[in-house]
PDB file of C-alpha atoms in Angstrom:
ATOM      1  CA  MET G   1      -5.988   9.738   8.999  1.00 97.00           C
ATOM      2  CA  LEU G   2      -2.990   7.674   8.394  1.00 98.00           C
ATOM      3  CA  THR G   3      -0.107   8.116  10.690  1.00 98.00           C
ATOM      4  CA  ILE G   4       2.914   6.484   9.541  1.00 98.00           C
ATOM      5  CA  THR G   5       6.618   6.847  10.129  1.00 98.00           C
ATOM      6  CA  GLN G   6       9.068   8.460   7.825  1.00 97.00           C
ATOM      7  CA  ALA G   7      11.093   5.097   7.702  1.00 98.00           C
ATOM      8  CA  LEU G   8       8.069   3.333   6.408  1.00 98.00           C
ATOM      9  CA  VAL G   9       7.237   5.975   3.869  1.00 97.00           C
ATOM     10  CA  ASP G  10      10.976   5.911   2.496  1.00 96.00           C
ATOM     11  CA  GLN G  11      10.698   2.020   2.450  1.00 97.00           C
ATOM     12  CA  ILE G  12       7.446   2.138   0.488  1.00 97.00           C
ATOM     13  CA  VAL G  13       8.869   4.638  -1.969  1.00 95.00           C
ATOM     14  CA  ALA G  14      12.073   2.709  -2.615  1.00 94.00           C
ATOM     15  CA  HIS G  15      10.204  -0.326  -3.188  1.00 96.00           C
ATOM     16  CA  ALA G  16       8.183   1.534  -5.931  1.00 94.00           C
ATOM     17  CA  ARG G  17      11.433   3.145  -7.340  1.00 91.00           C
ATOM     18  CA  LYS G  18      13.213  -0.332  -7.487  1.00 94.00           C
ATOM     19  CA  ASP G  19      10.431  -2.155  -9.225  1.00 94.00           C
ATOM     20  CA  HIS G  20       9.789   0.505 -11.653  1.00 90.00           C
ATOM     21  CA  PRO G  21       8.719   0.324 -14.517  1.00 91.00           C
ATOM     22  CA  ASP G  22       6.387  -2.358 -13.203  1.00 95.00           C
ATOM     23  CA  GLU G  23       3.827  -1.734 -10.166  1.00 96.00           C
ATOM     24  CA  ALA G  24       5.165  -2.460  -6.946  1.00 97.00           C
ATOM     25  CA  CYS G  25       2.918  -3.742  -4.029  1.00 97.00           C
ATOM     26  CA  GLY G  26       3.042  -4.775  -0.305  1.00 98.00           C
ATOM     27  CA  VAL G  27       1.482  -4.650   3.134  1.00 98.00           C
ATOM     28  CA  VAL G  28       2.666  -2.733   6.341  1.00 98.00           C
ATOM     29  CA  ALA G  29       1.414  -4.823   9.238  1.00 98.00           C
ATOM     30  CA  GLY G  30       0.413  -3.817  12.573  1.00 98.00           C
ATOM     31  CA  PRO G  31      -0.835  -4.892  15.970  1.00 98.00           C
ATOM     32  CA  ALA G  32      -4.387  -6.235  15.510  1.00 97.00           C
ATOM     33  CA  GLY G  33      -6.918  -3.295  16.274  1.00 96.00           C
ATOM     34  CA  SER G  34      -4.075  -0.793  16.682  1.00 96.00           C
ATOM     35  CA  ASP G  35      -4.338   1.161  13.187  1.00 97.00           C
ATOM     36  CA  ARG G  36      -0.561   1.620  13.433  1.00 98.00           C
ATOM     37  CA  PRO G  37       1.715   0.424  10.673  1.00 98.00           C
ATOM     38  CA  GLU G  38       4.998  -1.137  11.975  1.00 98.00           C
ATOM     39  CA  ARG G  39       6.327  -4.055   9.847  1.00 98.00           C
ATOM     40  CA  PHE G  40       7.136  -3.393   6.244  1.00 98.00           C
ATOM     41  CA  ILE G  41       6.357  -6.544   3.945  1.00 98.00           C
ATOM     42  CA  PRO G  42       7.145  -6.056   0.279  1.00 97.00           C
ATOM     43  CA  MET G  43       5.257  -8.417  -1.920  1.00 97.00           C
ATOM     44  CA  LEU G  44       5.881  -9.803  -5.604  1.00 95.00           C
ATOM     45  CA  ASN G  45       3.760  -8.323  -8.191  1.00 96.00           C
ATOM     46  CA  ALA G  46       2.649 -11.745  -9.609  1.00 96.00           C
ATOM     47  CA  ALA G  47       1.621  -9.721 -12.768  1.00 95.00           C
ATOM     48  CA  MET G  48       4.736  -8.327 -13.437  1.00 95.00           C
ATOM     49  CA  SER G  49       2.975  -5.451 -15.266  1.00 95.00           C
ATOM     50  CA  PRO G  50       3.584  -1.574 -15.330  1.00 93.00           C
ATOM     51  CA  THR G  51      -0.183  -1.037 -15.435  1.00 92.00           C
ATOM     52  CA  PHE G  52      -1.592  -3.820 -13.147  1.00 91.00           C
ATOM     53  CA  TYR G  53      -0.601  -5.426  -9.698  1.00 94.00           C
ATOM     54  CA  GLU G  54      -1.620  -8.636  -8.311  1.00 93.00           C
ATOM     55  CA  PHE G  55      -0.442 -10.549  -5.307  1.00 94.00           C
ATOM     56  CA  ASP G  56       0.669 -14.099  -5.757  1.00 93.00           C
ATOM     57  CA  SER G  57      -1.978 -16.330  -4.270  1.00 93.00           C
ATOM     58  CA  GLY G  58       0.287 -18.501  -2.343  1.00 95.00           C
ATOM     59  CA  ASP G  59       2.361 -15.263  -0.972  1.00 95.00           C
ATOM     60  CA  LEU G  60      -1.103 -13.987   0.001  1.00 94.00           C
ATOM     61  CA  LEU G  61      -2.049 -17.259   1.923  1.00 96.00           C
ATOM     62  CA  LYS G  62       1.340 -17.357   3.671  1.00 97.00           C
ATOM     63  CA  LEU G  63       1.110 -13.665   4.626  1.00 97.00           C
ATOM     64  CA  TYR G  64      -2.424 -14.078   6.045  1.00 96.00           C
ATOM     65  CA  ARG G  65      -1.158 -17.229   8.112  1.00 98.00           C
ATOM     66  CA  GLU G  66       1.708 -15.169   9.452  1.00 98.00           C
ATOM     67  CA  LEU G  67      -0.433 -12.170  10.506  1.00 98.00           C
ATOM     68  CA  ASP G  68      -2.740 -14.304  12.211  1.00 98.00           C
ATOM     69  CA  ASP G  69       0.028 -16.144  14.137  1.00 98.00           C
ATOM     70  CA  ARG G  70       1.321 -12.726  15.169  1.00 98.00           C
ATOM     71  CA  ASP G  71      -1.748 -11.069  15.891  1.00 98.00           C
ATOM     72  CA  GLU G  72      -1.260  -8.530  13.226  1.00 98.00           C
ATOM     73  CA  GLU G  73      -3.416  -7.184  10.335  1.00 97.00           C
ATOM     74  CA  PRO G  74      -2.725  -5.333   7.227  1.00 97.00           C
ATOM     75  CA  VAL G  75      -2.876  -1.737   8.329  1.00 98.00           C
ATOM     76  CA  VAL G  76      -1.454  -0.372   4.955  1.00 98.00           C
ATOM     77  CA  ILE G  77      -1.883  -2.187   1.491  1.00 98.00           C
ATOM     78  CA  TYR G  78       0.254  -0.266  -0.826  1.00 98.00           C
ATOM     79  CA  HIS G  79       1.080  -0.284  -4.580  1.00 97.00           C
ATOM     80  CA  SER G  80       2.458   2.227  -7.103  1.00 96.00           C
ATOM     81  CA  HIS G  81       1.262   3.626 -10.432  1.00 94.00           C
ATOM     82  CA  THR G  82       4.164   4.320 -13.012  1.00 90.00           C
ATOM     83  CA  ALA G  83       2.510   6.366 -15.519  1.00 88.00           C
ATOM     84  CA  THR G  84      -0.622   7.858 -13.809  1.00 88.00           C
ATOM     85  CA  GLU G  85      -1.447   9.785 -10.658  1.00 89.00           C
ATOM     86  CA  ALA G  86      -1.741   8.306  -7.283  1.00 92.00           C
ATOM     87  CA  TYR G  87      -5.396   7.637  -7.298  1.00 95.00           C
ATOM     88  CA  PRO G  88      -7.204   4.188  -7.245  1.00 96.00           C
ATOM     89  CA  SER G  89      -8.264   2.817 -10.747  1.00 95.00           C
ATOM     90  CA  ARG G  90     -11.780   0.864 -11.049  1.00 94.00           C
ATOM     91  CA  THR G  91      -9.367  -2.402 -11.112  1.00 93.00           C
ATOM     92  CA  ASP G  92      -7.876  -1.091  -7.512  1.00 95.00           C
ATOM     93  CA  ILE G  93     -11.267  -0.449  -6.145  1.00 96.00           C
ATOM     94  CA  SER G  94     -12.900  -3.651  -7.378  1.00 93.00           C
ATOM     95  CA  TYR G  95      -9.901  -5.473  -5.524  1.00 91.00           C
ATOM     96  CA  ALA G  96     -10.156  -3.538  -2.353  1.00 94.00           C
ATOM     97  CA  ASN G  97     -11.362  -6.157   0.144  1.00 92.00           C
ATOM     98  CA  GLU G  98      -9.960  -4.850   3.664  1.00 94.00           C
ATOM     99  CA  PRO G  99     -12.550  -2.228   4.885  1.00 92.00           C
ATOM    100  CA  GLY G 100     -10.244  -1.298   7.986  1.00 95.00           C
ATOM    101  CA  ALA G 101      -6.980  -0.847   5.623  1.00 97.00           C
ATOM    102  CA  HIS G 102      -5.365   2.354   4.339  1.00 98.00           C
ATOM    103  CA  TYR G 103      -4.758   1.878   0.611  1.00 98.00           C
ATOM    104  CA  VAL G 104      -1.508   3.864  -0.052  1.00 98.00           C
ATOM    105  CA  LEU G 105      -0.725   4.626  -3.761  1.00 97.00           C
ATOM    106  CA  VAL G 106       2.661   5.850  -4.660  1.00 95.00           C
ATOM    107  CA  SER G 107       3.130   7.403  -8.176  1.00 92.00           C
ATOM    108  CA  THR G 108       6.620   7.112  -9.676  1.00 86.00           C
ATOM    109  CA  ALA G 109       5.324   9.443 -12.501  1.00 79.00           C
ATOM    110  CA  ASP G 110       5.427  13.125 -12.090  1.00 62.00           C
ATOM    111  CA  THR G 111       1.792  13.756 -13.194  1.00 57.00           C
ATOM    112  CA  ASP G 112       1.359  16.923 -10.962  1.00 57.00           C
ATOM    113  CA  GLY G 113       4.594  18.846 -11.431  1.00 57.00           C
ATOM    114  CA  ALA G 114       5.193  18.351  -7.460  1.00 54.00           C
ATOM    115  CA  GLY G 115       8.087  16.181  -7.772  1.00 59.00           C
ATOM    116  CA  GLU G 116       9.420  12.677  -8.507  1.00 68.00           C
ATOM    117  CA  PHE G 117       6.718  10.767  -6.485  1.00 77.00           C
ATOM    118  CA  GLN G 118       3.517  11.164  -5.180  1.00 89.00           C
ATOM    119  CA  PHE G 119       2.440   9.512  -1.804  1.00 95.00           C
ATOM    120  CA  ARG G 120      -1.468   9.346  -0.966  1.00 96.00           C
ATOM    121  CA  SER G 121      -3.766   7.272   1.140  1.00 98.00           C
ATOM    122  CA  PHE G 122      -7.304   6.399   0.685  1.00 98.00           C
ATOM    123  CA  ARG G 123      -9.921   4.299   2.331  1.00 98.00           C
ATOM    124  CA  ILE G 124     -11.873   2.274   0.053  1.00 98.00           C
ATOM    125  CA  VAL G 125     -15.097   0.607   1.745  1.00 96.00           C
ATOM    126  CA  GLU G 126     -17.743  -1.060  -0.604  1.00 94.00           C
ATOM    127  CA  GLY G 127     -16.455   0.673  -3.874  1.00 95.00           C
ATOM    128  CA  GLU G 128     -16.483   4.173  -2.513  1.00 96.00           C
ATOM    129  CA  VAL G 129     -12.976   6.064  -2.259  1.00 98.00           C
ATOM    130  CA  THR G 130     -12.295   8.376   0.365  1.00 97.00           C
ATOM    131  CA  GLU G 131      -8.748  10.368   0.182  1.00 98.00           C
ATOM    132  CA  GLU G 132      -7.229  10.859   3.696  1.00 98.00           C
ATOM    133  CA  GLU G 133      -4.561  12.688   5.392  1.00 97.00           C
ATOM    134  CA  VAL G 134      -1.266  11.290   5.622  1.00 97.00           C
ATOM    135  CA  GLN G 135       0.638  12.453   8.798  1.00 98.00           C
ATOM    136  CA  VAL G 136       4.376  11.441   8.717  1.00 97.00           C
ATOM    137  CA  VAL G 137       6.111  11.127  12.027  1.00 97.00           C
ATOM    138  CA  GLU G 138       9.542  10.436  13.145  1.00 97.00           C
ATOM    139  CA  ALA G 139       8.457   7.847  15.690  1.00 94.00           C
ATOM    140  CA  TYR G 140       5.138   6.609  17.509  1.00 94.00           C
TER     141      TYR G 140
END
């Protein structure tokens, strides 16, 4: 289960809406080993595409150095889908290389009639996708 604050959910959704119609992407870092997302880090979608996201390799290298220096790890890796449901695509699955991370997808398309966005979390390990419950809290 992913436990995340309402403030972080709001930041992720706002980033997805701001970058629409392109996919948004980013990371929420937390203390190493804690599984607690704390620090919101929006990233640039280097692909600048409505159907694909890609972290800039230089930005990613800088991010991992910073995480290492701060004894943090990527707890949440997020991106948005602009025209499809919030479910990992084959490409998303092939790029998922953090087995301990929660992969959050936000859809800015109303694909299920449930409202203007979907917010879902998945574990992706060795190509296997498992959806998990999301518990939104005010604070930890």
